[in-house]
Coordinates of C-alpha atoms in Angstrom, one line a residue:
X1 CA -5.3 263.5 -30.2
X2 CA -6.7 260.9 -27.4
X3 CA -7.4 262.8 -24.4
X4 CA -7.1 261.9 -21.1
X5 CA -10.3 262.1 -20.1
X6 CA -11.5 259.7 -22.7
X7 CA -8.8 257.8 -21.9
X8 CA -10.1 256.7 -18.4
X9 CA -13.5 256.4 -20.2
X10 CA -12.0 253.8 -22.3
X11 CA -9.6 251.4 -21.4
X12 CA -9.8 249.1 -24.2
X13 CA -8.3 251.8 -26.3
X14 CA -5.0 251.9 -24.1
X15 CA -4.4 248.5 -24.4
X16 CA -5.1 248.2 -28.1
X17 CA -2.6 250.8 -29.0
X18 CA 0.0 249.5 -26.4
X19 CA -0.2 246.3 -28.2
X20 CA 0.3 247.9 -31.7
X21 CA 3.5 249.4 -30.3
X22 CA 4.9 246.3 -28.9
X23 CA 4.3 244.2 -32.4
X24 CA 6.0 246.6 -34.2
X25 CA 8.8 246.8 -32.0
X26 CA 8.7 242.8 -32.6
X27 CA 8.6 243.6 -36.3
X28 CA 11.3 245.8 -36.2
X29 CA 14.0 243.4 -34.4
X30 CA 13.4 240.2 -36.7
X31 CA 13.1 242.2 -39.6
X32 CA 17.0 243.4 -38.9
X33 CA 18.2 240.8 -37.2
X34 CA 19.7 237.2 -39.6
X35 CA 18.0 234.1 -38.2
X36 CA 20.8 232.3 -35.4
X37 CA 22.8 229.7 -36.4
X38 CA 21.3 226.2 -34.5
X39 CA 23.7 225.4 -32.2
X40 CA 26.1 222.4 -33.3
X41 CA 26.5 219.3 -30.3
X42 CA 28.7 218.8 -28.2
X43 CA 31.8 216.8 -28.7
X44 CA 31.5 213.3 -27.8
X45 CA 34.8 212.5 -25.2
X46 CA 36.1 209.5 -26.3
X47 CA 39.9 207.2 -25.0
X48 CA 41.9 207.3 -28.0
X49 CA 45.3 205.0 -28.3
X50 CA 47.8 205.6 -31.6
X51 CA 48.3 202.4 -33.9
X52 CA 51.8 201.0 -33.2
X53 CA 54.5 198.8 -34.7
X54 CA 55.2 196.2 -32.4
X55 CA 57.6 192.9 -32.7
X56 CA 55.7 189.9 -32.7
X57 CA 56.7 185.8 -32.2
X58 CA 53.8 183.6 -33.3
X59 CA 53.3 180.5 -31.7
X60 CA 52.0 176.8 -31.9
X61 CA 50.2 176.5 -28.9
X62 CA 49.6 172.6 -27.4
X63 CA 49.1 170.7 -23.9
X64 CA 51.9 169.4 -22.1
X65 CA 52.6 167.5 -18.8
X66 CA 55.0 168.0 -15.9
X67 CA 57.1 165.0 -15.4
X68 CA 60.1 165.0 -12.8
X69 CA 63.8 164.3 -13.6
X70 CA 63.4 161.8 -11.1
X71 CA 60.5 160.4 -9.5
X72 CA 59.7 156.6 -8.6
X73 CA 56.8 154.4 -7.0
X74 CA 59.1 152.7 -4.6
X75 CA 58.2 149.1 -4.6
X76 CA 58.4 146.0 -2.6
X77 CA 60.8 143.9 -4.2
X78 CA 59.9 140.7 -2.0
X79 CA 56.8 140.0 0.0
X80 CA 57.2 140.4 4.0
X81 CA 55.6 142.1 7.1
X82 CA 56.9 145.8 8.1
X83 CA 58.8 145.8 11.0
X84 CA 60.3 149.4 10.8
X85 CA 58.8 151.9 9.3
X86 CA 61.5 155.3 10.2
X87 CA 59.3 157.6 8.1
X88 CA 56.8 160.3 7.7
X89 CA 54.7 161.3 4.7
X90 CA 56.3 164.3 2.9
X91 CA 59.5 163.6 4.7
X92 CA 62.4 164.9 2.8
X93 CA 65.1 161.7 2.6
X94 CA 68.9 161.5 1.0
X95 CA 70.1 158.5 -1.1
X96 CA 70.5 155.3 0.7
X97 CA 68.2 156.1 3.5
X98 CA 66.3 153.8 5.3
X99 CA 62.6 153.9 4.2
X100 CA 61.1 150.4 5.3
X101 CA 62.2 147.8 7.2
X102 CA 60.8 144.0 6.6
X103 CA 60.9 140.9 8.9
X104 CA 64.3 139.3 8.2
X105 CA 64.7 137.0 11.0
X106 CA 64.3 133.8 9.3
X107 CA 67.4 135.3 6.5
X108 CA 69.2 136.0 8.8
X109 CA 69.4 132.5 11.1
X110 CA 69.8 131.0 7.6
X111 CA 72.7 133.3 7.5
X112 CA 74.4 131.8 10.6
X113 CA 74.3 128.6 9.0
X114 CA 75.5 129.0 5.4
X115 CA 78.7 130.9 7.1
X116 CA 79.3 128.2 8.4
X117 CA 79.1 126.0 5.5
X118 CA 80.9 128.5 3.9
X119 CA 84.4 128.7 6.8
X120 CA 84.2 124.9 6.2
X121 CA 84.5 124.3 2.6
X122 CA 86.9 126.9 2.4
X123 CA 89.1 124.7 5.3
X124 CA 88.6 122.1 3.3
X125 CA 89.6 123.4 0.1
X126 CA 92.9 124.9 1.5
X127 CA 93.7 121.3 3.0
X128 CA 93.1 119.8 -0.5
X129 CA 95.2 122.1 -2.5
X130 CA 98.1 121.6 0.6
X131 CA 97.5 117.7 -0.4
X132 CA 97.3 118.0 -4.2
X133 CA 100.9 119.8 -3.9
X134 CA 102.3 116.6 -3.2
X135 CA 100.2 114.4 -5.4
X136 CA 98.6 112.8 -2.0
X137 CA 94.7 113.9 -3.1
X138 CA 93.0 113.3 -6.7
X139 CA 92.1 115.7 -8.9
X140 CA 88.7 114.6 -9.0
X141 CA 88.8 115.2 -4.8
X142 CA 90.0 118.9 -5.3
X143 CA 87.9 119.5 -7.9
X144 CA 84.9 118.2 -5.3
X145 CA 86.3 120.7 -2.9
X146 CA 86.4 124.0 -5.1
X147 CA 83.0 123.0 -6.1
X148 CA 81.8 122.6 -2.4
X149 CA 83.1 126.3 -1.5
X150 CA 82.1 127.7 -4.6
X151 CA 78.5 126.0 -3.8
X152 CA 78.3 127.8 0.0
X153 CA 79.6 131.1 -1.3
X154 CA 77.1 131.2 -3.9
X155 CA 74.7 130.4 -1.4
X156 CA 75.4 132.9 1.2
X157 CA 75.6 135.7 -1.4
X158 CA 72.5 134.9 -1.9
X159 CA 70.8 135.5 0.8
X160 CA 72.4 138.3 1.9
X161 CA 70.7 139.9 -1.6
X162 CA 67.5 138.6 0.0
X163 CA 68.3 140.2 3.2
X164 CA 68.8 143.4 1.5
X165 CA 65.7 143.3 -0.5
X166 CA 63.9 143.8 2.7
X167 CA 65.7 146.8 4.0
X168 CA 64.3 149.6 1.0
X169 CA 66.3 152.4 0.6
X170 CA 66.0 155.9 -1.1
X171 CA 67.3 155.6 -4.8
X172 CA 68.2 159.3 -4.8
X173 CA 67.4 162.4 -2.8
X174 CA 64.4 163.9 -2.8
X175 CA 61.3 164.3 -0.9
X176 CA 58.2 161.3 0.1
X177 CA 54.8 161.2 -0.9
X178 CA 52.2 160.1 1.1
X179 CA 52.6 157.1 3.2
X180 CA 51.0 154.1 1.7
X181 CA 51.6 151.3 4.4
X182 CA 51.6 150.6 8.3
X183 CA 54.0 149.5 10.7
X184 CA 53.2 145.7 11.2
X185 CA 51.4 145.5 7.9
X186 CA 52.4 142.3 5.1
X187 CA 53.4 143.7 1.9
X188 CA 53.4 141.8 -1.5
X189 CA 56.6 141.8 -4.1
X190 CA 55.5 144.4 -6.5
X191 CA 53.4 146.0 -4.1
X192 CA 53.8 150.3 -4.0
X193 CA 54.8 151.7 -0.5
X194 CA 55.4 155.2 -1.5
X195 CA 56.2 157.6 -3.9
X196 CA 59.6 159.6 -3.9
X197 CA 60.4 162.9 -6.3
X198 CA 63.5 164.4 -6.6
X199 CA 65.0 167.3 -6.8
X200 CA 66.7 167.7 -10.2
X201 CA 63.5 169.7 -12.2
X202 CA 61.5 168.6 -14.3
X203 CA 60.4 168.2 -17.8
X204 CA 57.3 168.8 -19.9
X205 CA 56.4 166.0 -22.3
X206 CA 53.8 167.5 -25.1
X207 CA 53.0 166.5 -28.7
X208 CA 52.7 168.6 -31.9
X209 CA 52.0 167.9 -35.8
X210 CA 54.5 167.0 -37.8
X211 CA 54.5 170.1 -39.8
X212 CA 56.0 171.6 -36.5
X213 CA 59.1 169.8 -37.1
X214 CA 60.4 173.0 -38.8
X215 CA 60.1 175.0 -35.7
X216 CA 61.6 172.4 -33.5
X217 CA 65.3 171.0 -32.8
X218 CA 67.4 169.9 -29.6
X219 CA 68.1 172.8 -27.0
X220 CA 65.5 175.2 -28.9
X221 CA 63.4 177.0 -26.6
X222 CA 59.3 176.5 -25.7
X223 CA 57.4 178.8 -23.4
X224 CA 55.4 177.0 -20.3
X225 CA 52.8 178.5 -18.4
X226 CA 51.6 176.1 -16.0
X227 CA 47.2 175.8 -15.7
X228 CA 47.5 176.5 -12.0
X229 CA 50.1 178.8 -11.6
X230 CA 49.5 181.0 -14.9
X231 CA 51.4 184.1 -13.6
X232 CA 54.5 182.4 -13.4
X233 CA 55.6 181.6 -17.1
X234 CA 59.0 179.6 -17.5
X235 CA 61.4 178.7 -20.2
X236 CA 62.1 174.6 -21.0
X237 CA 65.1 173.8 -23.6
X238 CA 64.1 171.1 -25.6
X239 CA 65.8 167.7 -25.0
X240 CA 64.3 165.0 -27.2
X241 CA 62.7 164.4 -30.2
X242 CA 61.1 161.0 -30.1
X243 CA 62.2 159.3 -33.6
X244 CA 59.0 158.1 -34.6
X245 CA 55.6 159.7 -35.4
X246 CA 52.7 158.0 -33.6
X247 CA 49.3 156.8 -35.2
X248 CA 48.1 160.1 -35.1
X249 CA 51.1 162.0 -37.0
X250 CA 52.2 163.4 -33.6
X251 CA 55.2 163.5 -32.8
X252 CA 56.1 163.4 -28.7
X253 CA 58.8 166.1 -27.3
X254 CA 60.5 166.6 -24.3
X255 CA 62.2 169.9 -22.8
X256 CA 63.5 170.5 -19.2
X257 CA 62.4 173.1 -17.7
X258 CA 65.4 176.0 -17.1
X259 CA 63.6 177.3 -13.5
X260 CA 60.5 175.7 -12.5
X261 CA 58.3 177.4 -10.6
X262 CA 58.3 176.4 -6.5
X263 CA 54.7 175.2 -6.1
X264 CA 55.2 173.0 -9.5
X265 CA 54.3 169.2 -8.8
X266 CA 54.9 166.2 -11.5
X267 CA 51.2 165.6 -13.9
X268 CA 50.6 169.4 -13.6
X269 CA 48.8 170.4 -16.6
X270 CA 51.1 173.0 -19.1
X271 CA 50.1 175.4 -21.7
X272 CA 53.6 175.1 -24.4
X273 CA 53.7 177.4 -26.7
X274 CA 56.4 176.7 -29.6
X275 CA 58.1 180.0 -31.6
X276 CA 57.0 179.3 -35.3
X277 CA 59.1 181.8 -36.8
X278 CA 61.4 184.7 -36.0
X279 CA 60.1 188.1 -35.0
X280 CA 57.9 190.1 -37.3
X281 CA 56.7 193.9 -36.9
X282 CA 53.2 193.9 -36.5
X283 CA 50.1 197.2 -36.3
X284 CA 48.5 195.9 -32.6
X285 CA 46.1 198.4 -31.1
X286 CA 43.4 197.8 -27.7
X287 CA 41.5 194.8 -28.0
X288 CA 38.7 197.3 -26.5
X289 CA 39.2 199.6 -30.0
X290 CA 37.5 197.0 -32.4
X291 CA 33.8 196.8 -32.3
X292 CA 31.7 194.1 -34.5
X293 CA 28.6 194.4 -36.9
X294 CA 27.0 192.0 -39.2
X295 CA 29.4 192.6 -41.8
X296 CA 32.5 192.0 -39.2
X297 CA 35.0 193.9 -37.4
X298 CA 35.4 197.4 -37.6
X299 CA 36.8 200.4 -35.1
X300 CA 36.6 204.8 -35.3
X301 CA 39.5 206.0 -36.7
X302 CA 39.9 209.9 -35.7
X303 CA 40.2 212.6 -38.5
X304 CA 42.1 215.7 -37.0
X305 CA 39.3 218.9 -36.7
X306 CA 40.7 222.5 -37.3
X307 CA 40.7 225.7 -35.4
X308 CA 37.2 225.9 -35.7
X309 CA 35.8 222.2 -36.1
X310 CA 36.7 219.8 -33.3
X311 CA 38.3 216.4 -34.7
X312 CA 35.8 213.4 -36.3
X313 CA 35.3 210.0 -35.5
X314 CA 34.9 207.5 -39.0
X315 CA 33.9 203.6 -39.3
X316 CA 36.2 201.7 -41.0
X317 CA 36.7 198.3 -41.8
X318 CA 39.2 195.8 -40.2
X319 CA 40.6 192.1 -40.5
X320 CA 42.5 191.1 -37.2
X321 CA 44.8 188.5 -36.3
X322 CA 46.2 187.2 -33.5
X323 CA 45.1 188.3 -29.9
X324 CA 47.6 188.5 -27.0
X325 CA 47.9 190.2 -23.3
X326 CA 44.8 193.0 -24.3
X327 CA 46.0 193.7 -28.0
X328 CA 45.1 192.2 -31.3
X329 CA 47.1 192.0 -34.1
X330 CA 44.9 194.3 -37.4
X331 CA 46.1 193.1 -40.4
X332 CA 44.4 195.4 -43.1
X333 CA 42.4 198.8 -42.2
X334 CA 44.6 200.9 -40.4
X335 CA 48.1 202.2 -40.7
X336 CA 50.9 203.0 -38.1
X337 CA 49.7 206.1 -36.3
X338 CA 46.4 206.3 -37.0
X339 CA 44.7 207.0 -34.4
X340 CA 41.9 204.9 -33.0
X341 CA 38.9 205.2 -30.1
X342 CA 39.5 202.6 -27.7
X343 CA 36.4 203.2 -25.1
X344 CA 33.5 205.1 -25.9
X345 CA 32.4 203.7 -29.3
X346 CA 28.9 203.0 -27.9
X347 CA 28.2 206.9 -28.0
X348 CA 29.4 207.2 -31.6
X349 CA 28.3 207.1 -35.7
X350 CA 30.0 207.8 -38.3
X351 CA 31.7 211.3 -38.5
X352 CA 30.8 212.2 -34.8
X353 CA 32.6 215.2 -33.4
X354 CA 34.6 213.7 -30.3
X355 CA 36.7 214.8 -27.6
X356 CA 39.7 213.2 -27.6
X357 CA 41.2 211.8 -24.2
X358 CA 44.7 210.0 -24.8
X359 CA 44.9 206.9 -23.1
X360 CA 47.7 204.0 -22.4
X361 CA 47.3 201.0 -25.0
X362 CA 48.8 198.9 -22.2
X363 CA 45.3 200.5 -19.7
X364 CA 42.0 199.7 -21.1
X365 CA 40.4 199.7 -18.2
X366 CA 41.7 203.5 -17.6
X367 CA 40.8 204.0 -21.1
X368 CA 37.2 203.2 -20.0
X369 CA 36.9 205.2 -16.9
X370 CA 38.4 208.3 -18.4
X371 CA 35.6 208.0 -21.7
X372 CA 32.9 207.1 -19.0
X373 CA 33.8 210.4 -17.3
X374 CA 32.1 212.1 -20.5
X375 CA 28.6 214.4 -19.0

C-alpha cells in the first residue's frame, strides 16, 4: 500500500498508475464492443419521369413558300404621264377602283372626231338601204356604205380600249403595296406601278422526292409552321400535284392554307411537314434523360430499393429515334414503365443509391431545378 505521504513525495507515481487505469478501461470497451459498421452515403436525389407509350405521326419535313390566292404587279399597259394618282401605299382598294390615272387628252379629242365619223356613216348607210329598197342605189354603193360605218365603228372602239388602258383599275380586292411611281411621272407599257394582294389566303408551293408520292394525294393534309411566326402552326389541304417530275426527281405541290396566320405575307419562308404514315405507339421519355459516351447513347434506369436499401440507379444502353417538342423517341433499351433519371445524371455511376424526385416529362426544366435542389 502507497501511502500518502509518499505520494506527495512522488508525483510520477500518481500519474503512472492513473494512466494504467485508463488503458485498461480502453482495453476493456474495444475488447467487448464489435467494430461499427462504416456508414453507407447518402442517396443521390435525382428527377425521375416513367417511360410512356405515346401515338406518334412521322413526317417528311421540306421548305415551302407562301404564295397568295391572288396577288399581281399591276402594270402599265400603255406608256403615258400620270395625271391622277388617288392612292396611298398600303391602301386597302375594291375591284374596279381607280388606281392611276394617265394623260388621255389627245384620246379623247380623237374621240370627238371619230364620233363624228361614226353618226355620219351611219346616216349614210340608213339613206342607202332607204335607196336600195327601191333599186335607186347599186349594190356596190351600199356595200361602200356598210363598209364606211363598219370602218368608223371599228375605229372608235378602238380608242376608247386605248382610253381605258390609261385609267388602271384594281383587278380584285385586296390591299396595295408600296407605291412605285409619282404624280406627274411618264410611265413605260410594261412598266410595274404597284403591287396588289388579295384577300382570299394563300398557298404554300414546296417540293418533295418522288418516293413521297405515297404519302401524298389531293385534299390530304401538310402541317406549316411559318420561319417567322413558328408559334403559330397551320393546316394547308393539298390542291395540286404538278404532273411532271422536274430534273431533279422532284416533284412541286401546292396546298392552301385552311387559316393563315394574320401577320403572314406572300414569299414567307415555310417549314411543311408531310404525314408519312398513320399513327404508331411509340416509348418517348425527356430528351434531358439520355446522356452520351464513346460507345453512344445511354440513360439510368432506376431499380426499386427495399425497406432497408434505398432504390439504384443502372447504365443502360439505348438507340433513339426521332426527336420532337423535348422528347425522343428510344427504340431499343427500355420498356414502358421503366423508370428513368431525367436531371441529375452528372452526380451518378452505375448502381448509385438515389433519391427519387418524380418529375413531369412535359417539365425538364422543373425536372432540373428540383434534382439541383439536392445538398
Amino acid at each position: 500500500m502507497i501511502r500518502i505521504g509518499a505520494a506527495k513525495r512522488h508525483p510520477f507515481i500518481l500519474l503512472a498508475l492513473s494512466g494504467l487505469l485508463v488503458c485498461g478501461a480502453v482495453w476493456a470497451v474495444r475488447g467487448n464492443t464489435a467494430p461499427a459498421e462504416s456508414a453507407a452515403p447518402s442517396p443521390i436525389k435525382v428527377a425521375v419521369a416513367t417511360v410512356a407509350s405515346t401515338p406518334f405521326t412521322y413526317y417528311l419535313d421540306t421548305i415551302g413558300e407562301l404564295e397568295a390566292v391572288q396577288e399581281v404587279s399591276v402594270p402599265a399597259e400603255v406608256g403615258g404621264r400620270i395625271v391622277e394618282l388617288p392612292i396611298s401605299s398600303g391602301q386597302r382598294v375594291e375591284k374596279g377602283q381607280v388606281l392611276i390615272h394617265l394623260n388621255d387628252a389627245r384620246q379623247r379629242g380623237e374621240r370627238t372626231r371619230l364620233q363624228g365619223q361614226l353618226e355620219n356613216a351611219k346616216a349614210r348607210l340608213d339613206r342607202a338601204r332607204q335607196l336600195a329598197t327601191f333599186s335607186a342605189m347599186s349594190k356596190q354603193e351600199a356595200g361602200d356604205a356598210q363598209s364606211d360605218y363598219l370602218t368608223a365603228k371599228g375605229g372608235l372602239q378602238a380608242l376608247e380600249a386605248e382610253i381605258d388602258q390609261l385609267t388602271i383599275r384594281a383587278p380584285f380586292a385586296g390591299t396595295l403595296g408600296i407605291r412605285q411611281v409619282h404624280l406627274g411621272q411618264y410611265v413605260s407599257a410594261g412598266q410595274t406601278l404597284i403591287n396588289l394582294v388579295g384577300s382570299q389566303g394563300f398557298y404554300v408551293n414546296f417540293s418533295v422526292p418522288e418516293q413521297a408520292l405515297a404519302y401524298l394525294k389531293t385534299g390530304g393534309s401538310v402541317e406549316v409552321i411559318l420561319d417567322s411566326l413558328p408559334d403559330q402552326p397551320a393546316t394547308a389541304a393539298i390542291t395540286t400535284l404538278d404532273p411532271m417530275l422536274d430534273r431533279s426527281r422532284m416533284i412541286n405541290v401546292q396546298a392552301r392554307l385552311q387559316q393563315a396566320p394574320d401577320a403572314a405575307l406572300p414569299r414567307m419562308f415555310a417549314r411543311v411537314r408531310v404525314p408519312r404514315a398513320g399513327t404508331q405507339e411509340v416509348l418517348t421519355v425527356p430528351e434531358t434523360a439520355v446522356t452520351y459516351n464513346a460507345y453512344g447513347e445511354e440513360m439510368y434506369v432506376i431499380q426499386s430499393g427495399t425497406d432497408k436499401q434505398p432504390p439504384t440507379a443502372h447504365r443502360v444502353a439505348v438507340k433513339t429515334g426521332e426527336r420532337r417538342d423535348g422528347k425522343v423517341i428510344v427504340e431499343t433499351g427500355i420498356r414502358q414503365g421503366d423508370r428513368v433519371v431525367v436531371a441529375g445524371q452528372i452526380k451518378l455511376s452505375d448502381g448509385a443509391a438515389i433519391e427519387a424526385v418524380e418529375t413531369s416529362v412535359l417539365d425538364p426544366l422543373n425536372a432540373n431545378a428540383q434534382a439541383g435542389s439536392n445538398p
